[in-house]
Short mmCIF file of C-alpha atoms in Angstrom, two decimals:
data_model
loop_
_atom_site.label_atom_id
_atom_site.label_comp_id
_atom_site.label_asym_id
_atom_site.label_seq_id
_atom_site.Cartn_x
_atom_site.Cartn_y
_atom_site.Cartn_z
CA MET M 1 0.00 0.00 0.00
CA TRP M 2 1.09 3.56 -0.57
CA TYR M 3 -0.72 6.43 1.02
CA GLY M 4 -0.41 10.20 0.78
CA ILE M 5 0.31 12.19 3.93
CA GLY M 6 -1.60 15.46 4.43
CA ASN M 7 -4.68 16.94 2.83
CA THR M 8 -5.13 16.09 -0.85
CA GLY M 9 -3.89 18.83 -3.19
CA LEU M 10 -4.73 21.61 -0.78
CA PRO M 11 -2.76 24.01 1.40
CA ASN M 12 -2.86 22.66 4.99
CA PRO M 13 -0.31 24.49 7.12
CA ALA M 14 0.38 24.23 10.85
CA ALA M 15 2.44 26.41 13.17
CA ALA M 16 4.40 26.32 16.41
CA PHE M 17 5.93 28.76 18.91
CA VAL M 18 8.92 28.14 21.14
CA GLU M 19 10.84 30.04 23.80
CA VAL M 20 13.92 28.86 25.67
CA LEU M 21 13.81 30.34 29.16
CA GLY M 22 16.50 31.55 31.52
CA ASP M 23 16.62 28.25 33.41
CA ALA M 24 17.44 26.36 30.20
CA THR M 25 13.98 24.88 29.81
CA ALA M 26 11.68 25.54 26.88
CA ASN M 27 8.03 26.36 26.36
CA LEU M 28 6.66 24.80 23.20
CA MET M 29 3.22 25.65 21.83
CA PHE M 30 1.29 24.27 18.88
CA GLY M 31 -2.31 23.74 17.88
CA ALA M 32 -2.19 20.05 16.89
CA ALA M 33 -4.67 18.07 18.97
CA ASP M 34 -3.40 14.89 20.61
CA ILE M 35 -6.25 12.39 20.47
CA GLY M 36 -4.16 9.57 21.86
CA GLN M 37 -1.76 9.08 18.98
CA GLY M 38 0.92 10.93 20.93
CA SER M 39 1.56 14.15 18.98
CA GLY M 40 2.24 15.94 22.28
CA THR M 41 5.10 13.54 22.98
CA THR M 42 6.29 13.52 19.37
CA MET M 43 6.53 17.31 19.14
CA THR M 44 8.27 17.51 22.52
CA GLN M 45 10.84 14.97 21.30
CA ILE M 46 11.38 16.92 18.08
CA ALA M 47 11.87 20.19 20.00
CA ALA M 48 14.21 18.57 22.52
CA GLU M 49 16.32 17.10 19.72
CA ALA M 50 16.37 20.34 17.73
CA LEU M 51 17.27 22.55 20.70
CA GLY M 52 19.71 20.11 22.29
CA LEU M 53 17.70 19.98 25.51
CA SER M 54 16.71 16.80 27.31
CA TYR M 55 13.06 15.77 26.89
CA GLU M 56 12.12 16.72 30.46
CA LYS M 57 13.26 20.31 29.88
CA VAL M 58 10.55 20.95 27.29
CA ARG M 59 7.09 21.95 28.51
CA VAL M 60 4.33 21.71 25.99
CA THR M 61 1.01 23.48 25.55
CA TRP M 62 -1.14 22.19 22.73
CA GLY M 63 -4.61 22.60 21.30
CA ASP M 64 -5.53 25.72 23.27
CA THR M 65 -6.85 28.31 20.82
CA ARG M 66 -6.32 31.11 23.33
CA VAL M 67 -2.57 30.74 23.08
CA THR M 68 -1.48 28.13 20.54
CA PRO M 69 -1.19 28.80 16.81
CA ASP M 70 -3.41 26.89 14.38
CA GLY M 71 -2.37 23.32 13.75
CA GLY M 72 -5.17 22.33 11.40
CA ALA M 73 -6.97 19.06 11.91
CA THR M 74 -5.53 15.94 13.47
CA SER M 75 -6.41 14.02 10.34
CA ALA M 76 -4.85 12.85 7.08
CA SER M 77 -1.89 11.33 8.99
CA ARG M 78 -0.45 14.84 8.83
CA GLN M 79 0.65 16.13 12.23
CA THR M 80 4.07 14.46 12.49
CA LEU M 81 4.98 15.77 9.03
CA ILE M 82 3.42 19.22 9.22
CA THR M 83 3.32 20.34 12.85
CA GLY M 84 6.58 18.42 13.28
CA ASN M 85 8.25 20.59 10.65
CA ALA M 86 6.68 23.73 12.15
CA VAL M 87 8.18 22.82 15.54
CA LEU M 88 11.54 22.22 13.90
CA LYS M 89 11.44 25.62 12.15
CA ALA M 90 10.43 27.43 15.35
CA CYS M 91 13.30 25.75 17.22
CA GLU M 92 15.78 26.57 14.45
CA GLN M 93 14.81 30.23 14.69
CA ALA M 94 15.34 30.28 18.46
CA LYS M 95 18.57 28.38 18.01
CA GLU M 96 19.94 30.95 15.57
CA THR M 97 19.95 33.57 18.35
CA LEU M 98 21.33 31.03 20.83
CA ALA M 99 24.11 29.93 18.49
CA GLY M 100 25.20 33.52 17.85
CA VAL M 101 25.61 34.20 21.58
CA ALA M 102 27.26 30.82 22.24
CA ALA M 103 29.73 31.33 19.36
CA ALA M 104 30.75 34.74 20.68
CA TYR M 105 31.29 33.26 24.16
CA LEU M 106 33.24 30.25 22.93
CA GLY M 107 35.20 32.13 20.27
CA CYS M 108 34.09 30.23 17.19
CA GLN M 109 31.50 30.35 14.41
CA PRO M 110 27.81 29.48 15.10
CA GLU M 111 27.85 26.68 12.50
CA GLU M 112 30.74 24.99 14.32
CA LEU M 113 28.53 24.32 17.35
CA GLU M 114 26.50 21.30 18.35
CA PHE M 115 23.56 21.58 20.78
CA SER M 116 23.01 18.31 22.63
CA GLN M 117 22.20 17.02 26.14
CA ASN M 118 21.77 20.51 27.65
CA THR M 119 25.25 21.47 26.48
CA VAL M 120 26.73 23.47 23.61
CA THR M 121 29.99 22.08 22.24
CA LYS M 122 32.32 22.87 19.36
CA ILE M 123 31.93 19.94 16.97
CA ASP M 124 35.66 19.37 16.33
CA ASP M 125 36.89 20.27 19.84
CA ALA M 126 34.97 18.87 22.80
CA THR M 127 36.99 21.00 25.23
CA VAL M 128 35.30 24.13 23.85
CA THR M 129 31.97 23.77 25.61
CA MET M 130 29.39 25.52 27.76
CA THR M 131 26.27 24.42 29.61
CA TYR M 132 22.88 25.62 28.44
CA LYS M 133 22.47 27.41 31.75
CA THR M 134 25.65 29.42 31.11
CA LEU M 135 24.38 30.15 27.62
CA MET M 136 21.08 31.44 28.99
CA ALA M 137 22.96 33.65 31.47
CA GLU M 138 24.96 35.07 28.54
CA MET M 139 21.69 35.60 26.64
CA LYS M 140 20.31 37.54 29.60
CA ALA M 141 23.45 39.65 29.90
CA ALA M 142 23.26 40.45 26.18
CA GLY M 143 19.55 41.35 26.45
CA LYS M 144 18.60 38.69 23.92
CA MET M 145 15.68 36.26 23.88
CA ALA M 146 15.54 32.78 22.42
CA VAL M 147 12.17 32.77 20.70
CA GLY M 148 10.99 31.13 17.52
CA ALA M 149 7.86 30.87 15.44
CA GLY M 150 7.52 28.50 12.53
CA TYR M 151 4.90 27.22 10.19
CA TYR M 152 4.97 24.59 7.51
CA ASN M 153 2.78 23.94 4.51
CA PRO M 154 3.53 20.82 2.46
CA THR M 155 4.39 21.39 -1.18
CA THR M 156 1.39 20.30 -3.21
CA THR M 157 -0.53 21.58 -6.22
CA THR M 158 -4.26 21.64 -6.83
CA LEU M 159 -5.29 18.81 -9.11
CA ASP M 160 -6.34 19.54 -12.67
CA PRO M 161 -10.10 18.86 -12.73
CA ASN M 162 -9.84 17.52 -16.28
CA ASP M 163 -7.29 14.76 -15.76
CA MET M 164 -6.52 14.97 -11.98
CA SER M 165 -2.85 15.58 -12.72
CA GLY M 166 -0.77 17.49 -10.18
CA ILE M 167 1.01 16.86 -6.91
CA PRO M 168 -1.61 15.82 -4.33
CA TYR M 169 0.84 14.96 -1.54
CA GLU M 170 4.37 15.95 -0.64
CA VAL M 171 5.26 12.54 0.76
CA TYR M 172 3.85 9.01 0.83
CA SER M 173 3.96 6.26 3.43
CA TYR M 174 4.36 2.68 2.28
CA ALA M 175 3.21 -0.47 4.02
CA THR M 176 2.83 -4.21 3.61
CA THR M 177 0.57 -6.31 5.81
CA ILE M 178 0.46 -10.10 5.89
CA CYS M 179 -2.03 -12.11 7.86
CA GLU M 180 -2.96 -15.67 8.65
CA VAL M 181 -6.59 -16.61 9.22
CA GLU M 182 -8.57 -19.71 10.07
CA VAL M 183 -12.01 -19.98 8.49
CA ASP M 184 -14.71 -22.28 9.83
CA THR M 185 -16.59 -23.21 6.66
CA GLU M 186 -19.54 -24.54 8.64
CA THR M 187 -20.20 -21.48 10.84
CA GLY M 188 -18.46 -18.88 8.68
CA GLU M 189 -16.42 -17.63 11.62
CA VAL M 190 -12.99 -16.18 10.88
CA ASP M 191 -10.17 -16.23 13.40
CA VAL M 192 -7.40 -13.81 12.56
CA LEU M 193 -4.38 -15.62 13.98
CA LYS M 194 -1.28 -13.63 13.16
CA VAL M 195 -0.58 -10.30 11.53
CA VAL M 196 2.71 -8.84 10.41
CA SER M 197 2.40 -5.18 9.46
CA ALA M 198 5.46 -3.38 8.12
CA HIS M 199 5.40 0.38 7.67
CA ASP M 200 7.86 2.77 6.11
CA VAL M 201 7.67 5.61 8.64
CA GLY M 202 10.67 7.49 7.22
CA GLN M 203 12.20 8.00 10.65
CA THR M 204 10.77 6.59 13.86
CA ILE M 205 10.30 9.38 16.40
CA ASN M 206 8.88 7.15 19.17
CA GLN M 207 9.01 3.39 18.67
CA SER M 208 6.44 2.39 21.28
CA MET M 209 3.88 4.93 20.04
CA ALA M 210 4.43 4.05 16.37
CA GLU M 211 3.94 0.36 17.19
CA GLY M 212 0.83 1.26 19.18
CA GLN M 213 -0.59 3.07 16.17
CA ILE M 214 0.03 0.04 13.96
CA GLU M 215 -1.43 -2.45 16.47
CA GLY M 216 -4.52 -0.29 16.97
CA GLY M 217 -4.94 0.13 13.23
CA VAL M 218 -4.76 -3.61 12.65
CA VAL M 219 -7.55 -4.26 15.14
CA MET M 220 -9.75 -1.47 13.85
CA GLY M 221 -9.27 -2.85 10.33
CA GLN M 222 -10.11 -6.33 11.55
CA GLY M 223 -13.40 -4.98 12.90
CA PHE M 224 -14.06 -3.21 9.61
CA VAL M 225 -13.69 -6.47 7.66
CA LEU M 226 -15.35 -8.96 9.98
CA MET M 227 -17.67 -7.30 12.48
CA GLU M 228 -18.72 -3.74 11.91
CA GLU M 229 -21.56 -2.46 9.79
CA ILE M 230 -23.52 0.73 10.35
CA GLU M 231 -27.17 -0.08 9.68
CA VAL M 232 -29.09 2.92 8.39
CA SER M 233 -32.87 3.20 8.49
CA GLU M 234 -34.30 3.58 5.00
CA LYS M 235 -37.23 5.43 6.50
CA ASP M 236 -35.51 8.36 8.16
CA GLY M 237 -31.77 7.85 7.71
CA SER M 238 -31.19 7.22 11.40
CA ILE M 239 -28.54 4.72 12.51
CA LYS M 240 -30.26 1.55 13.64
CA ASN M 241 -27.38 0.11 15.66
CA PRO M 242 -25.78 3.05 17.52
CA ILE M 243 -24.94 0.95 20.59
CA PHE M 244 -22.12 -1.45 21.38
CA SER M 245 -24.51 -4.36 21.93
CA LYS M 246 -25.64 -4.03 18.30
CA TYR M 247 -22.48 -2.64 16.72
CA ILE M 248 -19.81 -5.10 17.77
CA ILE M 249 -16.15 -4.05 17.72
CA PRO M 250 -13.20 -6.34 18.41
CA SER M 251 -12.56 -7.17 22.03
CA ASN M 252 -9.29 -8.50 23.38
CA LEU M 253 -10.57 -12.04 22.77
CA ASP M 254 -10.78 -11.38 19.02
CA VAL M 255 -7.38 -9.92 18.36
CA PRO M 256 -4.52 -11.74 16.66
CA GLU M 257 -0.85 -11.76 17.52
CA ILE M 258 0.39 -8.57 15.90
CA TYR M 259 3.98 -7.99 14.83
CA PRO M 260 4.55 -4.37 13.82
CA ILE M 261 7.69 -3.64 11.82
CA LEU M 262 9.03 -0.11 11.47
CA VAL M 263 10.99 0.49 8.27
CA GLU M 264 13.13 3.61 8.11
CA SER M 265 13.70 5.00 4.64
CA GLU M 266 16.11 7.83 4.08
CA GLY M 267 15.40 11.49 3.65
CA GLY M 268 11.99 12.93 2.92
CA PRO M 269 10.66 16.36 3.79
CA GLY M 270 9.41 15.53 7.32
CA PRO M 271 11.18 16.31 10.58
CA PHE M 272 14.33 14.14 10.59
CA GLY M 273 12.67 12.35 7.65
CA ALA M 274 9.59 11.21 9.60
CA LYS M 275 6.24 10.54 7.93
CA GLY M 276 2.73 9.78 9.16
CA VAL M 277 1.47 6.34 10.17
CA GLY M 278 -2.03 7.08 11.53
CA GLU M 279 -4.15 5.99 8.58
CA PRO M 280 -1.55 3.74 6.92
CA ALA M 281 -1.76 1.61 10.09
CA LEU M 282 -5.43 0.85 9.40
CA ILE M 283 -5.67 0.38 5.67
CA PRO M 284 -3.56 -2.58 4.46
CA ILE M 285 -4.93 -5.07 7.00
CA ILE M 286 -8.33 -4.75 5.34
CA PRO M 287 -7.44 -6.24 1.93
CA ALA M 288 -4.97 -8.58 3.69
CA ILE M 289 -7.72 -10.27 5.73
CA VAL M 290 -10.06 -10.47 2.73
CA ALA M 291 -7.26 -11.93 0.60
CA ALA M 292 -6.48 -14.49 3.30
CA ILE M 293 -10.14 -15.59 3.47
CA GLU M 294 -10.24 -15.80 -0.31
CA ASP M 295 -7.07 -17.84 -0.29
CA ALA M 296 -8.54 -20.24 2.25
CA LEU M 297 -11.85 -20.70 0.41
CA ASN M 298 -10.91 -20.02 -3.20
CA VAL M 299 -13.83 -17.66 -3.54
CA GLN M 300 -13.94 -13.90 -4.04
CA PHE M 301 -15.59 -11.24 -1.89
CA THR M 302 -16.39 -7.87 -3.39
CA LYS M 303 -17.96 -6.02 -0.48
CA LEU M 304 -17.32 -5.37 3.19
CA PRO M 305 -17.94 -6.44 5.83
CA VAL M 306 -17.52 -10.16 5.28
CA PHE M 307 -19.85 -11.63 7.89
CA PRO M 308 -20.10 -15.33 8.77
CA LYS M 309 -23.37 -15.52 6.80
CA ASP M 310 -21.57 -14.22 3.72
CA ILE M 311 -18.89 -16.87 4.10
CA VAL M 312 -21.39 -19.69 4.60
CA ALA M 313 -23.34 -18.49 1.53
CA ALA M 314 -20.15 -18.26 -0.55
CA VAL M 315 -19.01 -21.72 0.53
CA LYS M 316 -22.40 -23.23 -0.36
CA GLU M 317 -22.46 -21.45 -3.69
CA LYS M 318 -19.01 -22.71 -4.52
CA GLU M 319 -19.87 -26.27 -3.51
CA ALA M 320 -22.94 -26.15 -5.73
CA ALA M 321 -20.93 -24.75 -8.63
CA ASP M 322 -18.21 -27.39 -8.18
CA LYS M 323 -20.86 -30.11 -8.08
CA ASN M 324 -22.43 -28.86 -11.31
CA LYS M 325 -19.03 -28.75 -12.95
CA ASN M 326 -18.33 -32.35 -11.96
CA ASN M 327 -21.71 -33.61 -13.15
CA MET B 1 -39.10 10.90 45.41
CA ASN B 2 -37.23 10.98 48.72
CA LYS B 3 -33.50 10.85 49.00
CA ILE B 4 -31.95 7.82 50.66
CA SER B 5 -28.84 7.60 52.76
CA ILE B 6 -25.99 5.58 51.27
CA SER B 7 -22.99 4.52 53.34
CA LEU B 8 -20.03 2.93 51.67
CA ASN B 9 -16.31 2.47 51.92
CA LEU B 10 -14.90 4.45 49.03
CA ASN B 11 -11.19 4.13 48.29
CA GLY B 12 -10.52 3.18 51.90
CA THR B 13 -12.62 5.91 53.54
CA ASP B 14 -16.12 5.51 55.01
CA ARG B 15 -18.51 7.91 53.30
CA THR B 16 -22.22 8.65 53.74
CA ILE B 17 -24.29 10.61 51.25
CA LEU B 18 -27.96 11.46 50.61
CA VAL B 19 -28.97 10.70 47.03
CA TYR B 20 -32.10 9.94 45.01
CA PRO B 21 -32.55 6.18 44.77
CA ASN B 22 -32.60 6.32 40.96
CA ARG B 23 -29.14 7.86 40.79
CA ARG B 24 -26.72 5.65 38.91
CA VAL B 25 -23.51 4.68 40.66
CA VAL B 26 -21.45 6.19 37.80
CA ASP B 27 -23.09 9.58 38.52
CA LEU B 28 -22.69 9.12 42.26
CA LEU B 29 -18.96 8.59 41.80
CA ARG B 30 -18.30 11.18 39.10
CA GLU B 31 -20.59 13.99 40.19
CA ASP B 32 -21.16 13.59 43.93
CA PHE B 33 -17.72 12.27 44.86
CA LYS B 34 -15.85 13.96 41.95
CA LEU B 35 -14.04 10.75 41.06
CA THR B 36 -13.74 11.52 37.37
CA SER B 37 -11.47 8.59 36.54
CA VAL B 38 -14.75 6.68 36.25
CA LYS B 39 -15.60 7.24 32.57
CA GLU B 40 -19.01 6.89 31.04
CA GLY B 41 -18.81 5.26 27.61
CA CYS B 42 -21.77 3.32 26.28
CA SER B 43 -24.13 3.65 29.28
CA GLU B 44 -25.33 0.08 28.75
CA GLY B 45 -22.65 -2.07 30.36
CA GLU B 46 -20.95 -3.04 27.09
CA CYS B 47 -17.72 -1.03 26.97
CA GLY B 48 -16.30 -1.25 30.49
CA ALA B 49 -15.10 2.38 30.71
CA CYS B 50 -17.04 2.92 33.97
CA THR B 51 -15.60 -0.19 35.66
CA VAL B 52 -14.83 -0.02 39.38
CA ILE B 53 -13.96 -2.69 41.91
CA PHE B 54 -17.21 -3.30 43.80
CA ASN B 55 -16.94 -5.69 46.76
CA GLY B 56 -13.90 -7.23 45.08
CA ASP B 57 -15.41 -7.64 41.61
CA ALA B 58 -14.96 -5.55 38.48
CA VAL B 59 -18.39 -4.14 37.65
CA THR B 60 -19.77 -1.50 35.30
CA THR B 61 -21.29 1.36 37.30
CA CYS B 62 -23.49 2.72 34.52
CA CYS B 63 -25.87 -0.18 35.12
CA MET B 64 -26.03 0.11 38.91
CA LEU B 65 -28.34 2.22 41.04
CA ALA B 66 -27.12 4.08 44.11
CA GLY B 67 -29.02 1.80 46.47
CA GLN B 68 -26.85 -1.10 45.38
CA ALA B 69 -23.79 0.77 46.62
CA ASP B 70 -25.09 0.96 50.20
CA GLN B 71 -22.84 -0.94 52.63
CA SER B 72 -20.43 -1.75 49.79
CA THR B 73 -16.71 -1.30 49.26
CA ILE B 74 -15.76 0.50 46.08
CA ILE B 75 -12.30 1.15 44.67
CA THR B 76 -11.83 3.56 41.77
CA LEU B 77 -8.57 4.39 40.00
CA GLU B 78 -8.09 7.27 42.46
CA GLY B 79 -7.83 4.65 45.21
CA LEU B 80 -4.90 2.76 43.70
CA ALA B 81 -1.90 5.08 44.08
CA LYS B 82 -0.65 5.20 47.65
CA ASP B 83 1.35 8.09 49.13
CA GLY B 84 2.02 9.45 45.66
CA GLU B 85 3.38 6.12 44.45
CA LEU B 86 1.62 4.54 41.52
CA ASP B 87 0.12 1.09 41.81
CA LEU B 88 2.22 -1.56 40.07
CA LEU B 89 -0.41 -1.91 37.32
CA GLN B 90 -0.46 1.83 36.69
CA GLN B 91 3.33 1.86 36.43
CA CYS B 92 3.32 -1.11 34.04
CA PHE B 93 0.69 0.57 31.82
CA LEU B 94 3.00 3.60 31.63
CA ASP B 95 6.14 1.56 31.02
CA GLU B 96 4.57 -0.55 28.27
CA GLY B 97 2.95 2.39 26.45
CA ALA B 98 -0.47 0.83 27.03
CA VAL B 99 -2.31 4.15 27.04
CA GLN B 100 -3.34 6.01 23.93
CA CYS B 101 -6.43 8.22 24.25
CA GLY B 102 -6.77 6.97 27.83
CA TYR B 103 -10.54 6.71 27.98
CA CYS B 104 -10.58 2.94 28.59
CA THR B 105 -7.50 3.01 30.82
CA PRO B 106 -9.09 3.41 34.30
CA GLY B 107 -11.54 0.58 33.58
CA MET B 108 -8.79 -1.59 32.10
CA ILE B 109 -6.53 -1.14 35.11
CA LEU B 110 -9.36 -1.83 37.57
CA ALA B 111 -10.47 -4.94 35.67
CA ALA B 112 -6.87 -6.21 35.87
CA LYS B 113 -6.61 -5.19 39.53
CA ALA B 114 -9.82 -7.06 40.42
CA LEU B 115 -8.36 -10.16 38.76
CA LEU B 116 -5.01 -9.87 40.54
CA LEU B 117 -6.70 -9.37 43.91
CA LYS B 118 -8.25 -12.82 43.47
CA ASN B 119 -5.64 -14.61 41.43
CA GLN B 120 -2.06 -13.50 41.77
CA SER B 121 -0.63 -15.70 39.03
CA PRO B 122 -3.24 -15.73 36.28
CA THR B 123 -2.63 -17.46 32.96
CA GLU B 124 -2.71 -15.49 29.74
CA ALA B 125 -6.18 -16.84 29.00
CA GLN B 126 -7.43 -15.83 32.44
CA ILE B 127 -6.09 -12.30 31.95
CA LYS B 128 -7.78 -12.03 28.56
CA LEU B 129 -11.09 -13.30 29.87
CA ALA B 130 -11.05 -11.02 32.89
CA MET B 131 -10.46 -7.99 30.68
CA SER B 132 -12.71 -8.97 27.78
CA GLY B 133 -15.49 -6.68 29.00
CA ASN B 134 -13.32 -3.63 28.50
CA LEU B 135 -13.22 -2.28 24.97
CA CYS B 136 -10.32 -0.29 23.54
CA ARG B 137 -10.38 1.33 20.10
CA CYS B 138 -6.83 2.71 20.08
CA THR B 139 -4.25 0.19 21.16
CA GLY B 140 -5.19 -3.13 19.59
CA TYR B 141 -4.92 -4.49 23.18
CA GLN B 142 -1.32 -5.73 22.65
CA LYS B 143 0.40 -3.30 24.95
CA ILE B 144 -2.41 -3.53 27.52
CA HIS B 145 -1.80 -7.27 27.75
CA ALA B 146 1.93 -6.73 27.89
CA ALA B 147 1.40 -4.33 30.81
CA VAL B 148 -0.73 -6.75 32.82
CA LYS B 149 1.62 -9.67 32.10
CA SER B 150 4.56 -7.54 33.16
CA ALA B 151 2.78 -6.61 36.41
CA VAL B 152 2.19 -10.30 37.14
CA VAL B 153 5.89 -11.10 36.62
CA ILE B 154 7.10 -8.14 38.70
CA TYR B 155 4.62 -8.98 41.44
CA LYS B 156 5.79 -12.61 41.55
CA ASP B 157 9.41 -11.43 41.87
CA LYS B 158 8.45 -9.07 44.68
CA MET B 159 6.60 -11.81 46.52
CA ALA B 160 9.57 -14.16 46.11
CA GLN B 161 11.66 -11.50 47.85
CA GLY B 162 9.14 -11.28 50.70
CA GLY B 163 7.34 -8.17 49.39
CA GLU B 164 3.95 -6.79 50.31
CA SER B 165 0.67 -8.22 49.12
CA ILE B 166 -0.94 -6.93 45.93
CA ASP B 167 -3.53 -4.77 47.67
#
């Protein structure tokens, strides 16, 4: 599977603010809403890495429209790429001021310095070094402030309405999902036994969270194939099964063994080369499960979900067809 | 309708409160006692978000009326951490990355806690069964299982070294 990251062929920027304070901690602010995928952690990690501060030194405020800049929607697998780059740009701006002051103090050029682990060090001479706290004292003495604002809009073009040509996405995520299923031909029940889901995430920012996204996506996709169907009333358009006793989603007894694999490709426009995995995590398991059922039964399914009754019907139909062929 | 007096042991403290008899326990806990770790999800006992430990069992409080809580012992997530130190299960959920949006987390932890209070070395199948009433849409359940299994292992080690009991 390959899947575009960000809104399709439309501008969809996001922004971030940062300030490094006198005690060598930073305030980071961005609009991106964390709905459990972990963008708060991801952006904090990106800022810490970019500023050379340890993770604990970065305080984050997100999704508060009184103070944070717009981050656009948490959708389209876009926040790591877009808000991530905005955070990086904001930090680079703050760092430009910091590097100028540090270079003057250490007697070298700003581009010769490395910011890492709450310390500023000359890249080719580790003895030329200062702590971040010393740097912030120098900043104070010089009357300078380490602030940065950044925004990022992925490079896309609108699509030509005649032939849909253009550049809909700046970057794509790639994934392959393999699964093993057991199909009970008598009852039509499908057990998803094992799933291996490999995703090119560009650069992993947080391994545990990226794996969590993939595992969650696999199970949501499993539900989409085997269990979940919104029933709509033909009379008034209302949803007939808006409750969990009628709309069954996978429980922990349904889930397979899941083996997420993170593949790191080089480069790409995202922060440190990172790309989104939110939607890519969900999508490839869907055709993978259907293909596995088809492989087991040698029949084809052309609509979702594939319920036990559909499998029993398909098995019977195939048996009848095979019988006719043999007669 | 007249209010009734409910007395219960809530997170280790004896409490008495006057409530209408048709008040649900989830509302009693969230609104009257301000224990907002108790989440309301489906309101029909299917999702497990409002799980608490009620007289030693994991139960869904959206389907219970206040009268049922009289003379009971209830533990919510707020009752697990002691002296600022997280319960072993809470720590394992953190360490394993078992929390995403977090809405199912209090119920998940309490379902696991209720199991471990009764059975300190559960099998994998017993863990799964005990937590099967708690739905999660984010995690795919893998890291939640890893967290509970890890807690079981750590707890066994602690007991082998003469540690304290699980409660």
